Coordinates of C-alpha atoms and ligand atoms in Angstrom, one line a residue:
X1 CA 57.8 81.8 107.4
X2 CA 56.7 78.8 108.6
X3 CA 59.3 77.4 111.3
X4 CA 59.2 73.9 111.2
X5 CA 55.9 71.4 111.0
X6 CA 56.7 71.0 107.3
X7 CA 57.8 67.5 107.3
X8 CA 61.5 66.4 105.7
X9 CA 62.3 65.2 102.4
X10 CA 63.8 61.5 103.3
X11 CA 67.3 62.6 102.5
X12 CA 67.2 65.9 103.9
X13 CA 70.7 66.0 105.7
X14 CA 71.1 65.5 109.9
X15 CA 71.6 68.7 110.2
X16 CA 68.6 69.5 108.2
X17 CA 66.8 67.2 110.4
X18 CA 68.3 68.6 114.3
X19 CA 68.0 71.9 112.7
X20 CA 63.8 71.8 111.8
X21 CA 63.2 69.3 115.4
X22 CA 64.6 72.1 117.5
X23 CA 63.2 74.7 116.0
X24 CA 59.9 72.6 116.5
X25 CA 59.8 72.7 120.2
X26 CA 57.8 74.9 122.2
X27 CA 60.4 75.7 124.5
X28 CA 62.3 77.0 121.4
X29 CA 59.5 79.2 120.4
X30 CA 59.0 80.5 123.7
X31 CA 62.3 82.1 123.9
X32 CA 62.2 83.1 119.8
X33 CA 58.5 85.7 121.3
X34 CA 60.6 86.2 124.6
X35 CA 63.4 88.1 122.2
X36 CA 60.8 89.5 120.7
X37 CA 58.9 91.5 123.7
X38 CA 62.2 91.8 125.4
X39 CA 63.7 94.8 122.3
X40 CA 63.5 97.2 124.7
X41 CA 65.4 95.5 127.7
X42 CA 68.3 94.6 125.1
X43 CA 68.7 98.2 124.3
X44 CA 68.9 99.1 127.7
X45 CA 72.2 96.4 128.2
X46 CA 73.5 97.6 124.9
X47 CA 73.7 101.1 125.9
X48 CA 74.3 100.6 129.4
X49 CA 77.6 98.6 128.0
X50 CA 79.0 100.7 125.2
X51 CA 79.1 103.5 128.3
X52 CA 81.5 101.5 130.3
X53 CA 85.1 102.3 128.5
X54 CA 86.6 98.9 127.8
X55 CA 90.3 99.8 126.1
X56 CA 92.6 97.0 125.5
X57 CA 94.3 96.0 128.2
X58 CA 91.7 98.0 130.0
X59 CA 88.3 95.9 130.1
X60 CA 87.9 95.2 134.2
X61 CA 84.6 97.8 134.6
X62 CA 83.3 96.3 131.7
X63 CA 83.4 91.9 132.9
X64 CA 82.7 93.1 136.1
X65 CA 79.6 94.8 134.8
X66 CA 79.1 91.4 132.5
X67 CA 79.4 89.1 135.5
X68 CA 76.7 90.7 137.2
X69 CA 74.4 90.5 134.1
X70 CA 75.7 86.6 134.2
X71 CA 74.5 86.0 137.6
X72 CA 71.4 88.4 137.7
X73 CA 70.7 85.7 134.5
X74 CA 71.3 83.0 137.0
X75 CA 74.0 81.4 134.9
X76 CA 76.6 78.9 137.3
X77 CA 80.2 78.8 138.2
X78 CA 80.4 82.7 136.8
X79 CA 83.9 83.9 137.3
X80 CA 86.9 86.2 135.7
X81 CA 89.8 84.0 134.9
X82 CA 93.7 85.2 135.4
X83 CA 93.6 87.3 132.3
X84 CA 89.9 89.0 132.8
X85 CA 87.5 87.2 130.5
X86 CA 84.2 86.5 132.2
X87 CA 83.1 83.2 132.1
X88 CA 79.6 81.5 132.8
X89 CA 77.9 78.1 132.2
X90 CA 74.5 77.0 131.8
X91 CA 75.5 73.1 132.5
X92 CA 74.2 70.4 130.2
X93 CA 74.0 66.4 130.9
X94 CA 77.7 65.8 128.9
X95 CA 81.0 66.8 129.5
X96 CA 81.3 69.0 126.5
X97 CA 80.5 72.5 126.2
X98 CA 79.5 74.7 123.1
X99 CA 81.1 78.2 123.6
X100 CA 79.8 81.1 122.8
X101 CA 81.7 84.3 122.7
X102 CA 81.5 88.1 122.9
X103 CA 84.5 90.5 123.0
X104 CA 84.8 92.9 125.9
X105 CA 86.8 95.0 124.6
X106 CA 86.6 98.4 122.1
X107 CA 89.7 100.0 119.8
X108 CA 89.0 103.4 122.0
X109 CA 91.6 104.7 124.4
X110 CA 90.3 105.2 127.9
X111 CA 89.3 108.5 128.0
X112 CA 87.4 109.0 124.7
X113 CA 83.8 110.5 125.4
X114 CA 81.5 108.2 125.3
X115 CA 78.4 109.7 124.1
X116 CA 75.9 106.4 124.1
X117 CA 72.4 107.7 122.8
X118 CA 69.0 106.1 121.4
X119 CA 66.9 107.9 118.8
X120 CA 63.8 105.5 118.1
X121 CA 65.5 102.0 116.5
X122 CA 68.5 103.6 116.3
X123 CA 71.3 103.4 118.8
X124 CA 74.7 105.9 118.4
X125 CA 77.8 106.3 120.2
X126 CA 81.6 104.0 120.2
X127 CA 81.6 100.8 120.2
X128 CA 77.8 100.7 120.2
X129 CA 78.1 97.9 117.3
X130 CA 81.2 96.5 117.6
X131 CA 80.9 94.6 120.5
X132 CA 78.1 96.4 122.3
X133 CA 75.2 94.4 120.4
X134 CA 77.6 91.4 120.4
X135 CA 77.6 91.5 123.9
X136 CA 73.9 92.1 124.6
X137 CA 73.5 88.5 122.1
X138 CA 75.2 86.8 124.7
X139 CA 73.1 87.8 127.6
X140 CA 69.9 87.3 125.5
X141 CA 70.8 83.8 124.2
X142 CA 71.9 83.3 128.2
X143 CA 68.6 84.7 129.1
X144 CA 66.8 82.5 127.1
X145 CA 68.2 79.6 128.5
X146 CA 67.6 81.0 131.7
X147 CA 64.3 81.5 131.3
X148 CA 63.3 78.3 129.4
X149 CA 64.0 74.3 129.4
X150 CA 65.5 74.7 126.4
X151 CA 66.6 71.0 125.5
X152 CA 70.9 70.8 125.5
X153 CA 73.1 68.1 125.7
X154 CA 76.1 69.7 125.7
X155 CA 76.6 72.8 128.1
X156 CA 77.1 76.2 127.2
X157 CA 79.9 78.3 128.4
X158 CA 79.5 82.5 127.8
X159 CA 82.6 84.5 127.0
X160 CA 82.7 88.3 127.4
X161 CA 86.6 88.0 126.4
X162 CA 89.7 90.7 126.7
X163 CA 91.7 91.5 124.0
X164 CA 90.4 91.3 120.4
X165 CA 90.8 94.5 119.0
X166 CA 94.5 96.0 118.1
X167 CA 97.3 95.1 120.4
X168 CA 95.2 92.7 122.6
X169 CA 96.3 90.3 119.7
X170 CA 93.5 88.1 120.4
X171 CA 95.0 87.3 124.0
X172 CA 91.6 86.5 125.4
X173 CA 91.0 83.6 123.0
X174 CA 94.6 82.5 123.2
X175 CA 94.2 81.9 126.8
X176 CA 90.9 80.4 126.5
X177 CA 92.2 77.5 124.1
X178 CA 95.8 77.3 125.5
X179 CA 95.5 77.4 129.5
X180 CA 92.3 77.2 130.0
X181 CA 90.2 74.3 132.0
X182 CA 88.1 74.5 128.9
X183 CA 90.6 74.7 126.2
X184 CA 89.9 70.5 125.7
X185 CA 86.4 70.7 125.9
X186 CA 84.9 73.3 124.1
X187 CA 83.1 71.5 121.3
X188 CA 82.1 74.3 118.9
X189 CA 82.9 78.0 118.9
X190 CA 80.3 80.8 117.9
X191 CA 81.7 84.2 117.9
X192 CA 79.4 86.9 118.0
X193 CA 80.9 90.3 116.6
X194 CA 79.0 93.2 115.4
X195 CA 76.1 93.5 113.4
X196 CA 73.9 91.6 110.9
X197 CA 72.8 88.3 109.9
X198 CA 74.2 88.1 106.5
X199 CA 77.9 86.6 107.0
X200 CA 79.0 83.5 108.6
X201 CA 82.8 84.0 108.9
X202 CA 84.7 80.5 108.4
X203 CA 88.0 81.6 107.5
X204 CA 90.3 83.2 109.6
X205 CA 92.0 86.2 108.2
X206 CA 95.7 86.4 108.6
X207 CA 97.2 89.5 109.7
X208 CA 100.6 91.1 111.1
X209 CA 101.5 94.4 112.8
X210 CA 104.4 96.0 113.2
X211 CA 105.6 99.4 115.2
X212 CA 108.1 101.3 113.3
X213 CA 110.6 103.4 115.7
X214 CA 113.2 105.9 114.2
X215 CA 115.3 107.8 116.6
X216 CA 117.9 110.3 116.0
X217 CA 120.0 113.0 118.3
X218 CA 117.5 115.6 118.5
X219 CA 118.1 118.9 119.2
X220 CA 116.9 122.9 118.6
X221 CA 114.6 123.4 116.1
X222 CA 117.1 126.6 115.4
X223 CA 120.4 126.3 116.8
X224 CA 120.8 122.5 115.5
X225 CA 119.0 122.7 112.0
X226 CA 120.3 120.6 109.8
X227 CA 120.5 117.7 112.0
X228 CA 117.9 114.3 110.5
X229 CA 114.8 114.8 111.8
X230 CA 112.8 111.0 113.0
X231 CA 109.4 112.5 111.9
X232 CA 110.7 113.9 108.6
X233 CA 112.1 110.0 108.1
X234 CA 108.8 108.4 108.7
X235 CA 106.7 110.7 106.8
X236 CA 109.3 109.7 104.3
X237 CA 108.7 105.7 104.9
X238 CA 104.7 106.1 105.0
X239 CA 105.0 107.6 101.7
X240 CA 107.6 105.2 100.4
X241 CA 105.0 102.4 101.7
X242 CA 102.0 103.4 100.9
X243 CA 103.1 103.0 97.2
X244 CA 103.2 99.1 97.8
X245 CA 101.5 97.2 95.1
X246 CA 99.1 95.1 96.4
X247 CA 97.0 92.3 94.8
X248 CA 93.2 91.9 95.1
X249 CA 93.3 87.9 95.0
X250 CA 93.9 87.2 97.0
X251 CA 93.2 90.0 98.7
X252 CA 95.9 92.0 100.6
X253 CA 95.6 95.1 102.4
X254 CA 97.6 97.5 105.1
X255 CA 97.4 100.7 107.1
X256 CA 99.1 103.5 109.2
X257 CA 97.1 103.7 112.1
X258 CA 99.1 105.3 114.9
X259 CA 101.7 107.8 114.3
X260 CA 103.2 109.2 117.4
X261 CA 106.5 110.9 117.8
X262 CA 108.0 115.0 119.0
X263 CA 107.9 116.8 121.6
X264 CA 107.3 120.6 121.3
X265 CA 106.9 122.5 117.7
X266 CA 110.7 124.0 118.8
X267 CA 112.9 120.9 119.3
X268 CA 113.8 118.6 116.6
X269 CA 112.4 115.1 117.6
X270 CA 114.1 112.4 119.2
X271 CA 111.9 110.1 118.0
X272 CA 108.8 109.4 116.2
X273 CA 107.4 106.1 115.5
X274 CA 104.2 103.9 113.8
X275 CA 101.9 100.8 113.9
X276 CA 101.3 99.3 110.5
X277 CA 98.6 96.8 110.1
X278 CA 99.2 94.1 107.4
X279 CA 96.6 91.9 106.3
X280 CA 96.0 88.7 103.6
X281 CA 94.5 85.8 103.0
X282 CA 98.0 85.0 101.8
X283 CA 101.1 84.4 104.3
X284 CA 103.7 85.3 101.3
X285 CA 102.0 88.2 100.1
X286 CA 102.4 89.0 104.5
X287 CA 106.1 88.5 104.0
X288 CA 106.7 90.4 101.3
X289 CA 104.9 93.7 102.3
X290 CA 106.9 93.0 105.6
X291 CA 109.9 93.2 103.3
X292 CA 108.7 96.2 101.5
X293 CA 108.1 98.0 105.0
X294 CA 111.6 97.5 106.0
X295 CA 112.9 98.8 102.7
X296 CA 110.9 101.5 102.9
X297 CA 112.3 102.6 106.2
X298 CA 115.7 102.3 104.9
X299 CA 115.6 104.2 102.2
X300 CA 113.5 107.0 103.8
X301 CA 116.3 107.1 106.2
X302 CA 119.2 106.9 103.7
X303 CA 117.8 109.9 102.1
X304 CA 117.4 111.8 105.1
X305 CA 120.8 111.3 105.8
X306 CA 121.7 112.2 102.6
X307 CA 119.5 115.7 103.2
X308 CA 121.2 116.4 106.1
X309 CA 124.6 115.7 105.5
X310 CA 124.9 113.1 108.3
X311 CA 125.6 110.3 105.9
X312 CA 128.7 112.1 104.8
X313 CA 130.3 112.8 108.0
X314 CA 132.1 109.9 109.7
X315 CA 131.1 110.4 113.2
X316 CA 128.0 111.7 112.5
X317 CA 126.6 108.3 110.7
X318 CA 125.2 105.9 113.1
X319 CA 122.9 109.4 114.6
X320 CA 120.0 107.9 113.0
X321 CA 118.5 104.2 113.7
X322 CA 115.5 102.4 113.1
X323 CA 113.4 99.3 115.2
X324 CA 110.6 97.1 113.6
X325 CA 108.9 95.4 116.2
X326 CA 106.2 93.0 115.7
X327 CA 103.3 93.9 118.2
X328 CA 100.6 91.9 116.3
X329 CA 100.4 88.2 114.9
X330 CA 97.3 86.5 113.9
X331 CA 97.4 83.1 112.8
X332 CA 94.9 82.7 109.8
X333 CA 93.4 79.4 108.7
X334 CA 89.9 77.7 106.9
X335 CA 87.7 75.8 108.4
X336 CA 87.4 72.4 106.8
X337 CA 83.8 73.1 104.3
X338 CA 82.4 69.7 105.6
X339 CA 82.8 70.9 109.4
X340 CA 79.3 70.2 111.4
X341 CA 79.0 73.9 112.7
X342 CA 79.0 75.0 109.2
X343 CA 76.6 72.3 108.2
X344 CA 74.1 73.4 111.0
X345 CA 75.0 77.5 110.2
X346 CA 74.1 76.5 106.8
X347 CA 71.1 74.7 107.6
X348 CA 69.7 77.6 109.7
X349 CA 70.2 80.0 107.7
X350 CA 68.1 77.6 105.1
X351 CA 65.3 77.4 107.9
X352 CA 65.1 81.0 108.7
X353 CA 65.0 82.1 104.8
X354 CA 68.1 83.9 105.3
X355 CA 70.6 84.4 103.3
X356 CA 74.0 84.8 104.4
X357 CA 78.0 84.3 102.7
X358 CA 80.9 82.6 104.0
X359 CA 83.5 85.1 104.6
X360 CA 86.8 86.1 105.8
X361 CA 87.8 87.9 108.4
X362 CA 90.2 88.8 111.8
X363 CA 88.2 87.6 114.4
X364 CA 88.3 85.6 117.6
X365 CA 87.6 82.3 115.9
X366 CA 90.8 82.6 114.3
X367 CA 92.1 81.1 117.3
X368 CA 90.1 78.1 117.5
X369 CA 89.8 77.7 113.9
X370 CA 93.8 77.7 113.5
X371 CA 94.0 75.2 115.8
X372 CA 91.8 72.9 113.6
X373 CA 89.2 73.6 115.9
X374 CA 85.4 74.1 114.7
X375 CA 84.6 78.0 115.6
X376 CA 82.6 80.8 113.4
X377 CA 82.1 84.5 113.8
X378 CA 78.6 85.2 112.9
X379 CA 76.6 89.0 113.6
X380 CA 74.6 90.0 116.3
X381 CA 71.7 91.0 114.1
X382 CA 70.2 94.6 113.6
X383 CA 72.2 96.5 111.2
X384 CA 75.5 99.0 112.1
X385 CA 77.9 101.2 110.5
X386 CA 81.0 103.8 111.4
X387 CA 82.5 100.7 113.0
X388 CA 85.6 101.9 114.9
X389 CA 84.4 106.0 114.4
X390 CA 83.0 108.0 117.4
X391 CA 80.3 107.7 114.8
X392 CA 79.0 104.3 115.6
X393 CA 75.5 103.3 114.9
X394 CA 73.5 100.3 115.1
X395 CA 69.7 99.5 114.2
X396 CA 67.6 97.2 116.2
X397 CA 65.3 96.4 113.2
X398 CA 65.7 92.8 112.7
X399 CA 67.9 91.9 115.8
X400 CA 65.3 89.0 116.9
X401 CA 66.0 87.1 113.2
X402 CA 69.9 87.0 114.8
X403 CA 69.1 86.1 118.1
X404 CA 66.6 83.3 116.5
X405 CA 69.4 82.2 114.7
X406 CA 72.3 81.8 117.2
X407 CA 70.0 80.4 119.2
X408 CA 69.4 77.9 117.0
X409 CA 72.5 77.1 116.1
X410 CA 74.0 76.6 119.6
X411 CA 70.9 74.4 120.2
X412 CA 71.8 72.3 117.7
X413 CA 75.7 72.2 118.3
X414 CA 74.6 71.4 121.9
X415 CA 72.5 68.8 120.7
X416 CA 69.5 67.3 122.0
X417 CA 69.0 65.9 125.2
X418 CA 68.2 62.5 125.5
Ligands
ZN501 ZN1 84.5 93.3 117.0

């Protein structure tokens, strides 16, 4: 297509308007052929990353190895903060910056193989999508600005944050916009997660988790049989659970992911216990499945106790118990439809020819965008799938149309300098 000498309708939109001026400059198309010869380079960063294990809680290889990619880039003031995000600017003439953000971290426990591999286009291995080719954006929108005089008011401040997947809880992006120098400052938020070019995610999915614990007396899986087993009571309460109605509008949805619990095939457990992940667009459909796990953990361990007996012996009756701790809380929240970074996404997108939907989803712009703060999530081009498998795989094809279009769209936030 042709990028942008076509000349505006008289009431084509200001954002129309930034949007077809920036993407007119030559600095601008500079850096769009830049992306283009530099495919090969980007896979190189995306596989070198997804090879460096980056757990929640356990991301330090992986921002160090970001913070030398920040410097090598020749961004300023690059630096972890308390909590281990990695933080670099390219500065602009005003005090406001556009953020733009890439998650460190991966759902995989530290020591799971990581068996990173290219075949042609195609790149395979954990976490090679999700945030590998979100992470290798952020160094090729960095490098571009690196590179060229790309025109910015505002300046830009890169995030590799910690803590986005499972029990990070988002802790990266809470400390960003809570107790951060730049939690006043940051303008506009773009989130890069993942694959693709087809979304633009503008409202934040709520979600909650919980992790179940039932604990008994234990004992000999022969001499003390008989006595209420905590596993047998939670396979009790999954089944009991999973029985939930749920609604598809608005759309609500939850899992088992982690059962742990026992501790040889002879002993009856002490213990055993779960994380449940609940999620809606809805916080009283959140409530009530809350309710409905808590019922469902009662009454799987009232009829174990009835099984065993327990429940009829006196002192016998308070051997089993149950905990529900919440482990996970993600505010949800809509960005406002007239909100200017939606505006300029939109406008892009029109510019580019491509189409894309506004979605919903658990990201780190819930954060800013709960706060009534303008943030989206948007893909990091290509194409990926077997996100959270050790079968992860992302496509190059088609990663310069995304890196075109962040580009543009943090240009435009940034606004034009004067
Ligand atoms: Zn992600």
């Amino acid at each position: 297509m042709t990028p942008v000498s076509r000349s505006l309708p008289p009431e084509a939109s200001t954002s129309e308007q930034a949007v077809a001026r920036t993407a007119a400059t030559s600095e601008f198309k500079n850096a769009v052929e830049w992306f283009r010869d530099q495919e090969a380079e980007f896979s190189r960063w995306q596989i070198e990353v997804a090879r460096i294990p980056a757990p929640p809680f356990g991301e330090a290889a992986r921002a160090d190895w970001l913070a030398e990619r920040f410097h090598a880039l020749g961004l300023v003031k690059v630096h972890k903060d308390s909590i281990g995000n990695v933080l670099g600017s390219c500065l602009g003439i005003s005090s406001a910056f556009v953020s733009l953000i890439a998650h460190l971290d991966t759902v995989f426990p530290a020591n799971t193989p990581l068996n990173v591999r290219q075949q042609g286009r195609k790149l395979y291995g954990p976490g090679i999508s999700d945030n590998a080719s979100g992470i290798t954006a952020l160094l090729a929108i960095a490098g571009a600005f690196a590179n060229f005089d790309l025109p910015h008011a505002a300046s830009l401040l890169f995030i590799g944050n910690v803590g986005e997947e499972g029990e990070g809880d988002l802790r990266g992006m809470r400390h960003i916009f809570t107790d951060s120098a730049w939690k006043d400052s940051i303008r506009a938020s773009l989130v890069l997660d993942g694959a693709g070019t087809d979304t633009i995610v503008a409202e934040a999915l709520g979600s909650r988790r919980f992790e179940v614990t039932v604990r008994g007396p234990g004992g000999h899986s022969w001499s003390d049989f008989g006595m209420p087993n905590p596993i047998v009571v939670l396979s009790r309460a999954i089944h009991l659970f999973s029985q939930t109605r749920v609604s598809n509008s608005p759309k609500t949805t939850f899992n088992v992911g982690v059962i742990r619990g026992g501790t040889s095939v002879n002993s009856i457990p002490e213990s055993a216990s779960m994380r449940v992940d609940v999620r809606s667009s809805s916080e009283p459909e959140i409530q009530r499945l809350e309710l409905e796990l808590h019922r469902s953990v009662e009454r799987a361990l009232q009829e174990e106790e009835a099984r065993t007996g327990a429940a009829r012996n006196s002192h016998r009756r308070s051997t089993l118990a149950f905990e529900i701790v919440g482990i996970g809380d993600r505010p949800g929240g809509e960005l406002d439809t007239n909100a200017r970074i939606l505006q300029i996404a939109r406008a892009v997108d029109a510019h580019l020819g491509n189409s894309s939907q506004v979605q919903r989803a658990s990201t780190d712009a819930n954060i800013p965008i709960s706060m009534g703060r303008e943030a989206i999530a948007i893909g990091a081009g290509g194409s990926g799938g077997g996100a959270h498998t050790l079968q992860e795989w992302f496509d190059t094809t088609g990663r310069t149309l995304a890196l075109e279009r962040i580009l543009l769209i943090a240009l435009c936030l940034a606004g034009i300098e004067k």
